[in-house]
Amino acid sequence: MANGQRIPAKMTAIAISEPGGPRVLKPETRDVPQPGSGEILIRVRAAGVNRPDVQQRKGAYPAPPGASDLPGLEASGEVAALGDDISRWRIGDRVCALTPGGGYAEYVKVHTGSVLPLPAGFTHTEAAAVPENYFTVWHNVFERGGLKRGETLLVHGGSSGIGTTAIQLAAAFGAYVITTAGSKEKCDACLRLGADRAINYREEDFVAAVKDATGGKGANVILDMVGGDYVARNYEAAAVEGRIVQIAVQGGAVASADFSKIMVKRLVHTGSTLRPRTVEFKAAIAAALEAQVWPLLGTRKVAPVMDMIFPLSDAWRAHERMEDGEHIGKIVLDVG
């Protein structure tokens, strides 16, 4: 392991003391992790907060084997130490990374394939808001969903971190974007980000609104994090040859649907989770992002929407903010 600075033996981290509400997130003193072959150690300056962190805190989304038990799936900072077989990175490089866990801490070790340079002109708090959402959206909308220029994308939860990312990327690559959100304020925010139509799901039936916006054709790709009764409604809202991509089931993992719609419309209903995938899989997404999306970030054609920033010690407040459902965009922890 190569070092360019003095690295302490101990660090402050936010641990889950027991499954439960936000207050179970408590500061702990932990050993600084040691990077192995193909890994780097990052001195964390900021960490993103994501819905899976909330699920992990509740005991519903355990860390995969070999990953840190600490929450935190994305971070930004400086390279502090190098494991063996690292060729690209140097001590002091400013980076952001997708992590399998451990982001809520002063140091985190990450496989080099999940590390990317800070986008040009970005602060660490902005960069920490990028990896989880951009990896997720790129793979699910453009790779699994196969969204093409001129097609229509329906994004559920448009004001979330995932939603604001999907809207911007789809618009940047020439798609017509429809989104759902739960208030006028959130719908207005989605429109400012590039959505062509924003549907307040509390006031409108999104199926009827999508058909109206598309001249009855429906959406070519649907990005859904709700599940539950949205499954059957997504089949109605989808175009012939439509692709529905499931990335969460916040509204329920069990649904009743008319599966003849899949046959009649020749639909594809797929889905994925990112955290347990291999380092090689994540490295391939990182390479695609650096080639296709990093130039857009560098010119601010797309950018993370920042909601609120909390100090690391107040991670519990960040989780409260996420769970109250009022946030628009990303919640980030300032690690210092």
mmCIF file of N, CA and C in Angstrom, residues 130-235:
data_model
loop_
_atom_site.group_PDB
_atom_site.id
_atom_site.type_symbol
_atom_site.label_atom_id
_atom_site.label_comp_id
_atom_site.label_asym_id
_atom_site.label_seq_id
_atom_site.Cartn_x
_atom_site.Cartn_y
_atom_site.Cartn_z
ATOM 1 N N VAL A 130 -23.433 12.454 -7.199
ATOM 2 C CA VAL A 130 -23.468 11.933 -8.561
ATOM 3 C C VAL A 130 -23.490 10.406 -8.667
ATOM 4 N N PRO A 131 -22.556 9.657 -8.062
ATOM 5 C CA PRO A 131 -22.360 8.258 -8.478
ATOM 6 C C PRO A 131 -23.583 7.358 -8.412
ATOM 7 N N GLU A 132 -24.237 7.251 -7.265
ATOM 8 C CA GLU A 132 -25.333 6.292 -7.118
ATOM 9 C C GLU A 132 -26.431 6.558 -8.140
ATOM 10 N N ASN A 133 -26.836 7.809 -8.299
ATOM 11 C CA ASN A 133 -27.923 8.112 -9.217
ATOM 12 C C ASN A 133 -27.522 7.940 -10.670
ATOM 13 N N TYR A 134 -26.329 8.396 -11.015
ATOM 14 C CA TYR A 134 -25.929 8.336 -12.419
ATOM 15 C C TYR A 134 -25.615 6.906 -12.852
ATOM 16 N N PHE A 135 -24.979 6.109 -11.999
ATOM 17 C CA PHE A 135 -24.789 4.696 -12.321
ATOM 18 C C PHE A 135 -26.145 4.021 -12.517
ATOM 19 N N THR A 136 -27.072 4.277 -11.596
ATOM 20 C CA THR A 136 -28.388 3.636 -11.631
ATOM 21 C C THR A 136 -29.176 4.039 -12.872
ATOM 22 N N VAL A 137 -29.247 5.326 -13.143
ATOM 23 C CA VAL A 137 -30.042 5.802 -14.279
ATOM 24 C C VAL A 137 -29.425 5.355 -15.598
ATOM 25 N N TRP A 138 -28.111 5.455 -15.720
ATOM 26 C CA TRP A 138 -27.483 5.069 -16.986
ATOM 27 C C TRP A 138 -27.780 3.604 -17.303
ATOM 28 N N HIS A 139 -27.576 2.748 -16.325
ATOM 29 C CA HIS A 139 -27.786 1.330 -16.593
ATOM 30 C C HIS A 139 -29.258 1.021 -16.863
ATOM 31 N N ASN A 140 -30.165 1.547 -16.051
ATOM 32 C CA ASN A 140 -31.558 1.146 -16.145
ATOM 33 C C ASN A 140 -32.330 1.843 -17.254
ATOM 34 N N VAL A 141 -32.058 3.098 -17.508
ATOM 35 C CA VAL A 141 -32.784 3.817 -18.557
ATOM 36 C C VAL A 141 -32.171 3.561 -19.935
ATOM 37 N N PHE A 142 -30.850 3.650 -20.022
ATOM 38 C CA PHE A 142 -30.213 3.606 -21.340
ATOM 39 C C PHE A 142 -29.723 2.212 -21.729
ATOM 40 N N GLU A 143 -29.302 1.405 -20.765
ATOM 41 C CA GLU A 143 -28.835 0.061 -21.087
ATOM 42 C C GLU A 143 -29.979 -0.956 -21.012
ATOM 43 N N ARG A 144 -30.599 -1.106 -19.871
ATOM 44 C CA ARG A 144 -31.718 -2.067 -19.760
ATOM 45 C C ARG A 144 -32.943 -1.562 -20.518
ATOM 46 N N GLY A 145 -33.276 -0.284 -20.355
ATOM 47 C CA GLY A 145 -34.461 0.259 -21.005
ATOM 48 C C GLY A 145 -34.257 0.587 -22.468
ATOM 49 N N GLY A 146 -33.001 0.785 -22.883
ATOM 50 C CA GLY A 146 -32.708 1.055 -24.288
ATOM 51 C C GLY A 146 -33.331 2.325 -24.826
ATOM 52 N N LEU A 147 -33.440 3.359 -23.985
ATOM 53 C CA LEU A 147 -34.061 4.608 -24.423
ATOM 54 C C LEU A 147 -33.278 5.215 -25.580
ATOM 55 N N LYS A 148 -34.014 5.632 -26.626
ATOM 56 C CA LYS A 148 -33.401 6.211 -27.817
ATOM 57 C C LYS A 148 -33.915 7.630 -28.034
ATOM 58 N N ARG A 149 -33.134 8.392 -28.776
ATOM 59 C CA ARG A 149 -33.542 9.746 -29.152
ATOM 60 C C ARG A 149 -34.916 9.702 -29.813
ATOM 61 N N GLY A 150 -35.793 10.611 -29.409
ATOM 62 C CA GLY A 150 -37.121 10.684 -29.993
ATOM 63 C C GLY A 150 -38.169 9.828 -29.303
ATOM 64 N N GLU A 151 -37.733 8.920 -28.394
ATOM 65 C CA GLU A 151 -38.692 8.110 -27.652
ATOM 66 C C GLU A 151 -39.196 8.874 -26.427
ATOM 67 N N THR A 152 -40.237 8.322 -25.812
ATOM 68 C CA THR A 152 -40.826 8.931 -24.617
ATOM 69 C C THR A 152 -40.443 8.140 -23.383
ATOM 70 N N LEU A 153 -39.926 8.838 -22.382
ATOM 71 C CA LEU A 153 -39.609 8.245 -21.080
ATOM 72 C C LEU A 153 -40.599 8.758 -20.043
ATOM 73 N N LEU A 154 -41.206 7.831 -19.295
ATOM 74 C CA LEU A 154 -42.006 8.184 -18.118
ATOM 75 C C LEU A 154 -41.178 7.871 -16.885
ATOM 76 N N VAL A 155 -40.935 8.888 -16.059
ATOM 77 C CA VAL A 155 -40.170 8.736 -14.821
ATOM 78 C C VAL A 155 -41.108 8.928 -13.644
ATOM 79 N N HIS A 156 -41.269 7.919 -12.817
ATOM 80 C CA HIS A 156 -42.028 8.091 -11.580
ATOM 81 C C HIS A 156 -41.100 8.659 -10.506
ATOM 82 N N GLY A 157 -41.658 9.511 -9.631
ATOM 83 C CA GLY A 157 -40.838 10.129 -8.582
ATOM 84 C C GLY A 157 -39.818 11.087 -9.151
ATOM 85 N N GLY A 158 -40.274 11.996 -10.013
ATOM 86 C CA GLY A 158 -39.365 12.866 -10.739
ATOM 87 C C GLY A 158 -38.559 13.824 -9.895
ATOM 88 N N SER A 159 -39.004 14.121 -8.674
ATOM 89 C CA SER A 159 -38.279 15.082 -7.838
ATOM 90 C C SER A 159 -37.234 14.424 -6.949
ATOM 91 N N SER A 160 -37.136 13.104 -6.991
ATOM 92 C CA SER A 160 -36.119 12.399 -6.206
ATOM 93 C C SER A 160 -34.747 12.562 -6.861
ATOM 94 N N GLY A 161 -33.717 12.074 -6.178
ATOM 95 C CA GLY A 161 -32.391 12.109 -6.774
ATOM 96 C C GLY A 161 -32.346 11.337 -8.081
ATOM 97 N N ILE A 162 -32.920 10.130 -8.080
ATOM 98 C CA ILE A 162 -32.988 9.331 -9.305
ATOM 99 C C ILE A 162 -33.804 10.058 -10.362
ATOM 100 N N GLY A 163 -34.950 10.577 -9.962
ATOM 101 C CA GLY A 163 -35.838 11.225 -10.911
ATOM 102 C C GLY A 163 -35.222 12.445 -11.562
ATOM 103 N N THR A 164 -34.622 13.329 -10.761
ATOM 104 C CA THR A 164 -34.017 14.538 -11.332
ATOM 105 C C THR A 164 -32.866 14.183 -12.269
ATOM 106 N N THR A 165 -32.157 13.103 -11.963
ATOM 107 C CA THR A 165 -31.086 12.651 -12.848
ATOM 108 C C THR A 165 -31.643 12.106 -14.150
ATOM 109 N N ALA A 166 -32.673 11.261 -14.059
ATOM 110 C CA ALA A 166 -33.263 10.659 -15.254
ATOM 111 C C ALA A 166 -33.852 11.710 -16.186
ATOM 112 N N ILE A 167 -34.527 12.700 -15.611
ATOM 113 C CA ILE A 167 -35.106 13.771 -16.435
ATOM 114 C C ILE A 167 -34.013 14.466 -17.239
ATOM 115 N N GLN A 168 -32.963 14.881 -16.558
ATOM 116 C CA GLN A 168 -31.912 15.644 -17.235
ATOM 117 C C GLN A 168 -31.192 14.820 -18.297
ATOM 118 N N LEU A 169 -30.831 13.586 -17.955
ATOM 119 C CA LEU A 169 -30.101 12.764 -18.915
ATOM 120 C C LEU A 169 -30.964 12.420 -20.125
ATOM 121 N N ALA A 170 -32.208 12.044 -19.889
ATOM 122 C CA ALA A 170 -33.086 11.700 -21.012
ATOM 123 C C ALA A 170 -33.289 12.901 -21.933
ATOM 124 N N ALA A 171 -33.512 14.080 -21.338
ATOM 125 C CA ALA A 171 -33.681 15.288 -22.144
ATOM 126 C C ALA A 171 -32.404 15.606 -22.914
ATOM 127 N N ALA A 172 -31.248 15.446 -22.272
ATOM 128 C CA ALA A 172 -29.970 15.743 -22.924
ATOM 129 C C ALA A 172 -29.724 14.830 -24.115
ATOM 130 N N PHE A 173 -30.232 13.602 -24.059
ATOM 131 C CA PHE A 173 -30.037 12.656 -25.153
ATOM 132 C C PHE A 173 -31.228 12.603 -26.111
ATOM 133 N N GLY A 174 -32.100 13.606 -26.023
ATOM 134 C CA GLY A 174 -33.111 13.789 -27.054
ATOM 135 C C GLY A 174 -34.416 13.049 -26.875
ATOM 136 N N ALA A 175 -34.757 12.652 -25.659
ATOM 137 C CA ALA A 175 -36.031 11.974 -25.415
ATOM 138 C C ALA A 175 -37.099 12.993 -25.010
ATOM 139 N N TYR A 176 -38.351 12.607 -25.176
ATOM 140 C CA TYR A 176 -39.491 13.360 -24.650
ATOM 141 C C TYR A 176 -39.753 12.806 -23.254
ATOM 142 N N VAL A 177 -39.786 13.683 -22.249
ATOM 143 C CA VAL A 177 -39.799 13.225 -20.860
ATOM 144 C C VAL A 177 -41.093 13.615 -20.160
ATOM 145 N N ILE A 178 -41.752 12.603 -19.601
ATOM 146 C CA ILE A 178 -42.930 12.797 -18.759
ATOM 147 C C ILE A 178 -42.566 12.300 -17.369
ATOM 148 N N THR A 179 -43.020 13.006 -16.344
ATOM 149 C CA THR A 179 -42.703 12.575 -14.982
ATOM 150 C C THR A 179 -43.910 12.721 -14.074
ATOM 151 N N THR A 180 -43.902 11.964 -12.992
ATOM 152 C CA THR A 180 -44.906 12.122 -11.953
ATOM 153 C C THR A 180 -44.244 12.659 -10.692
ATOM 154 N N ALA A 181 -44.988 13.453 -9.945
ATOM 155 C CA ALA A 181 -44.515 13.983 -8.658
ATOM 156 C C ALA A 181 -45.742 14.330 -7.828
ATOM 157 N N GLY A 182 -45.520 14.581 -6.522
ATOM 158 C CA GLY A 182 -46.644 14.673 -5.604
ATOM 159 C C GLY A 182 -47.105 16.063 -5.218
ATOM 160 N N SER A 183 -46.598 17.118 -5.847
ATOM 161 C CA SER A 183 -47.045 18.478 -5.529
ATOM 162 C C SER A 183 -46.754 19.394 -6.708
ATOM 163 N N LYS A 184 -47.404 20.554 -6.727
ATOM 164 C CA LYS A 184 -47.144 21.532 -7.785
ATOM 165 C C LYS A 184 -45.692 21.985 -7.736
ATOM 166 N N GLU A 185 -45.169 22.196 -6.530
ATOM 167 C CA GLU A 185 -43.786 22.631 -6.396
ATOM 168 C C GLU A 185 -42.836 21.614 -7.032
ATOM 169 N N LYS A 186 -43.073 20.337 -6.765
ATOM 170 C CA LYS A 186 -42.210 19.306 -7.327
ATOM 171 C C LYS A 186 -42.389 19.202 -8.841
ATOM 172 N N CYS A 187 -43.617 19.307 -9.309
ATOM 173 C CA CYS A 187 -43.845 19.276 -10.753
ATOM 174 C C CYS A 187 -43.155 20.445 -11.451
ATOM 175 N N ASP A 188 -43.232 21.628 -10.856
ATOM 176 C CA ASP A 188 -42.566 22.797 -11.440
ATOM 177 C C ASP A 188 -41.057 22.595 -11.495
ATOM 178 N N ALA A 189 -40.498 21.993 -10.439
ATOM 179 C CA ALA A 189 -39.059 21.724 -10.432
ATOM 180 C C ALA A 189 -38.686 20.766 -11.552
ATOM 181 N N CYS A 190 -39.510 19.756 -11.788
ATOM 182 C CA CYS A 190 -39.240 18.797 -12.862
ATOM 183 C C CYS A 190 -39.277 19.467 -14.233
ATOM 184 N N LEU A 191 -40.219 20.364 -14.421
ATOM 185 C CA LEU A 191 -40.305 21.083 -15.692
ATOM 186 C C LEU A 191 -39.074 21.955 -15.917
ATOM 187 N N ARG A 192 -38.592 22.580 -14.865
ATOM 188 C CA ARG A 192 -37.383 23.407 -15.000
ATOM 189 C C ARG A 192 -36.166 22.574 -15.371
ATOM 190 N N LEU A 193 -36.167 21.316 -14.980
ATOM 191 C CA LEU A 193 -35.033 20.438 -15.274
ATOM 192 C C LEU A 193 -35.070 19.874 -16.686
ATOM 193 N N GLY A 194 -36.185 20.059 -17.381
ATOM 194 C CA GLY A 194 -36.252 19.577 -18.752
ATOM 195 C C GLY A 194 -37.384 18.617 -19.056
ATOM 196 N N ALA A 195 -38.219 18.300 -18.066
ATOM 197 C CA ALA A 195 -39.380 17.449 -18.343
ATOM 198 C C ALA A 195 -40.341 18.199 -19.271
ATOM 199 N N ASP A 196 -40.928 17.492 -20.208
ATOM 200 C CA ASP A 196 -41.892 18.097 -21.121
ATOM 201 C C ASP A 196 -43.291 18.124 -20.526
ATOM 202 N N ARG A 197 -43.574 17.182 -19.635
ATOM 203 C CA ARG A 197 -44.878 17.129 -18.973
ATOM 204 C C ARG A 197 -44.665 16.597 -17.563
ATOM 205 N N ALA A 198 -45.223 17.281 -16.576
ATOM 206 C CA ALA A 198 -45.132 16.837 -15.180
ATOM 207 C C ALA A 198 -46.550 16.610 -14.660
ATOM 208 N N ILE A 199 -46.790 15.422 -14.130
ATOM 209 C CA ILE A 199 -48.120 15.006 -13.699
ATOM 210 C C ILE A 199 -48.162 14.948 -12.173
ATOM 211 N N ASN A 200 -49.039 15.711 -11.572
ATOM 212 C CA ASN A 200 -49.255 15.627 -10.130
ATOM 213 C C ASN A 200 -50.134 14.404 -9.880
ATOM 214 N N TYR A 201 -49.516 13.323 -9.401
ATOM 215 C CA TYR A 201 -50.260 12.071 -9.269
ATOM 216 C C TYR A 201 -51.358 12.133 -8.212
ATOM 217 N N ARG A 202 -51.343 13.170 -7.373
ATOM 218 C CA ARG A 202 -52.410 13.329 -6.385
ATOM 219 C C ARG A 202 -53.673 13.931 -7.014
ATOM 220 N N GLU A 203 -53.509 14.524 -8.186
ATOM 221 C CA GLU A 203 -54.623 15.222 -8.824
ATOM 222 C C GLU A 203 -55.012 14.648 -10.182
ATOM 223 N N GLU A 204 -54.082 13.930 -10.834
ATOM 224 C CA GLU A 204 -54.331 13.386 -12.161
ATOM 225 C C GLU A 204 -54.052 11.895 -12.194
ATOM 226 N N ASP A 205 -54.736 11.195 -13.079
ATOM 227 C CA ASP A 205 -54.433 9.800 -13.362
ATOM 228 C C ASP A 205 -53.274 9.786 -14.351
ATOM 229 N N PHE A 206 -52.151 9.241 -13.943
ATOM 230 C CA PHE A 206 -50.988 9.340 -14.822
ATOM 231 C C PHE A 206 -51.162 8.540 -16.110
ATOM 232 N N VAL A 207 -51.965 7.480 -16.080
ATOM 233 C CA VAL A 207 -52.182 6.704 -17.304
ATOM 234 C C VAL A 207 -52.869 7.570 -18.357
ATOM 235 N N ALA A 208 -53.939 8.224 -17.967
ATOM 236 C CA ALA A 208 -54.662 9.087 -18.907
ATOM 237 C C ALA A 208 -53.792 10.245 -19.362
ATOM 238 N N ALA A 209 -53.022 10.820 -18.437
ATOM 239 C CA ALA A 209 -52.174 11.965 -18.784
ATOM 240 C C ALA A 209 -51.068 11.567 -19.756
ATOM 241 N N VAL A 210 -50.477 10.375 -19.569
ATOM 242 C CA VAL A 210 -49.427 9.907 -20.483
ATOM 243 C C VAL A 210 -50.001 9.674 -21.876
ATOM 244 N N LYS A 211 -51.167 9.048 -21.931
ATOM 245 C CA LYS A 211 -51.778 8.807 -23.243
ATOM 246 C C LYS A 211 -52.130 10.120 -23.932
ATOM 247 N N ASP A 212 -52.604 11.089 -23.150
ATOM 248 C CA ASP A 212 -52.928 12.396 -23.714
ATOM 249 C C ASP A 212 -51.670 13.084 -24.261
ATOM 250 N N ALA A 213 -50.577 13.000 -23.515
ATOM 251 C CA ALA A 213 -49.337 13.675 -23.921
ATOM 252 C C ALA A 213 -48.679 13.020 -25.127
ATOM 253 N N THR A 214 -48.992 11.752 -25.378
ATOM 254 C CA THR A 214 -48.332 11.019 -26.465
ATOM 255 C C THR A 214 -49.273 10.693 -27.615
ATOM 256 N N GLY A 215 -50.414 11.342 -27.650
ATOM 257 C CA GLY A 215 -51.364 11.076 -28.726
ATOM 258 C C GLY A 215 -51.897 9.659 -28.695
ATOM 259 N N GLY A 216 -51.994 9.096 -27.491
ATOM 260 C CA GLY A 216 -52.532 7.763 -27.319
ATOM 261 C C GLY A 216 -51.519 6.643 -27.445
ATOM 262 N N LYS A 217 -50.276 6.958 -27.787
ATOM 263 C CA LYS A 217 -49.273 5.915 -28.015
ATOM 264 C C LYS A 217 -48.716 5.321 -26.728
ATOM 265 N N GLY A 218 -48.525 6.147 -25.692
ATOM 266 C CA GLY A 218 -47.941 5.685 -24.441
ATOM 267 C C GLY A 218 -46.428 5.891 -24.401
ATOM 268 N N ALA A 219 -45.842 5.513 -23.288
ATOM 269 C CA ALA A 219 -44.408 5.730 -23.060
ATOM 270 C C ALA A 219 -43.601 4.526 -23.540
ATOM 271 N N ASN A 220 -42.490 4.812 -24.207
ATOM 272 C CA ASN A 220 -41.611 3.737 -24.688
ATOM 273 C C ASN A 220 -40.835 3.088 -23.557
ATOM 274 N N VAL A 221 -40.400 3.905 -22.584
ATOM 275 C CA VAL A 221 -39.659 3.401 -21.423
ATOM 276 C C VAL A 221 -40.281 4.003 -20.174
ATOM 277 N N ILE A 222 -40.468 3.170 -19.153
ATOM 278 C CA ILE A 222 -40.991 3.634 -17.868
ATOM 279 C C ILE A 222 -39.991 3.247 -16.783
ATOM 280 N N LEU A 223 -39.524 4.216 -16.032
ATOM 281 C CA LEU A 223 -38.635 3.984 -14.897
ATOM 282 C C LEU A 223 -39.471 4.078 -13.631
ATOM 283 N N ASP A 224 -39.597 2.942 -12.942
ATOM 284 C CA ASP A 224 -40.519 2.884 -11.804
ATOM 285 C C ASP A 224 -39.805 2.452 -10.531
ATOM 286 N N MET A 225 -40.028 3.208 -9.469
ATOM 287 C CA MET A 225 -39.503 2.855 -8.153
ATOM 288 C C MET A 225 -40.638 2.612 -7.156
ATOM 289 N N VAL A 226 -41.868 2.503 -7.657
ATOM 290 C CA VAL A 226 -43.045 2.386 -6.795
ATOM 291 C C VAL A 226 -43.506 0.944 -6.664
ATOM 292 N N GLY A 227 -43.726 0.272 -7.793
ATOM 293 C CA GLY A 227 -44.271 -1.079 -7.740
ATOM 294 C C GLY A 227 -45.718 -1.057 -7.290
ATOM 295 N N GLY A 228 -46.143 -2.093 -6.551
ATOM 296 C CA GLY A 228 -47.519 -2.131 -6.056
ATOM 297 C C GLY A 228 -48.525 -1.974 -7.175
ATOM 298 N N ASP A 229 -49.516 -1.118 -6.964
ATOM 299 C CA ASP A 229 -50.561 -0.972 -7.974
ATOM 300 C C ASP A 229 -50.098 -0.198 -9.203
ATOM 301 N N TYR A 230 -48.867 0.344 -9.156
ATOM 302 C CA TYR A 230 -48.326 1.012 -10.351
ATOM 303 C C TYR A 230 -47.989 -0.003 -11.441
ATOM 304 N N VAL A 231 -47.798 -1.266 -11.089
ATOM 305 C CA VAL A 231 -47.408 -2.259 -12.086
ATOM 306 C C VAL A 231 -48.470 -2.364 -13.176
ATOM 307 N N ALA A 232 -49.710 -2.607 -12.776
ATOM 308 C CA ALA A 232 -50.788 -2.724 -13.758
ATOM 309 C C ALA A 232 -50.994 -1.415 -14.515
ATOM 310 N N ARG A 233 -50.849 -0.303 -13.830
ATOM 311 C CA ARG A 233 -51.053 1.000 -14.483
ATOM 312 C C ARG A 233 -49.917 1.308 -15.461
ATOM 313 N N ASN A 234 -48.713 0.859 -15.131
ATOM 314 C CA ASN A 234 -47.609 1.026 -16.072
ATOM 315 C C ASN A 234 -47.859 0.251 -17.362
ATOM 316 N N TYR A 235 -48.422 -0.947 -17.247
ATOM 317 C CA TYR A 235 -48.736 -1.718 -18.453
ATOM 318 C C TYR A 235 -49.732 -0.958 -19.332
#
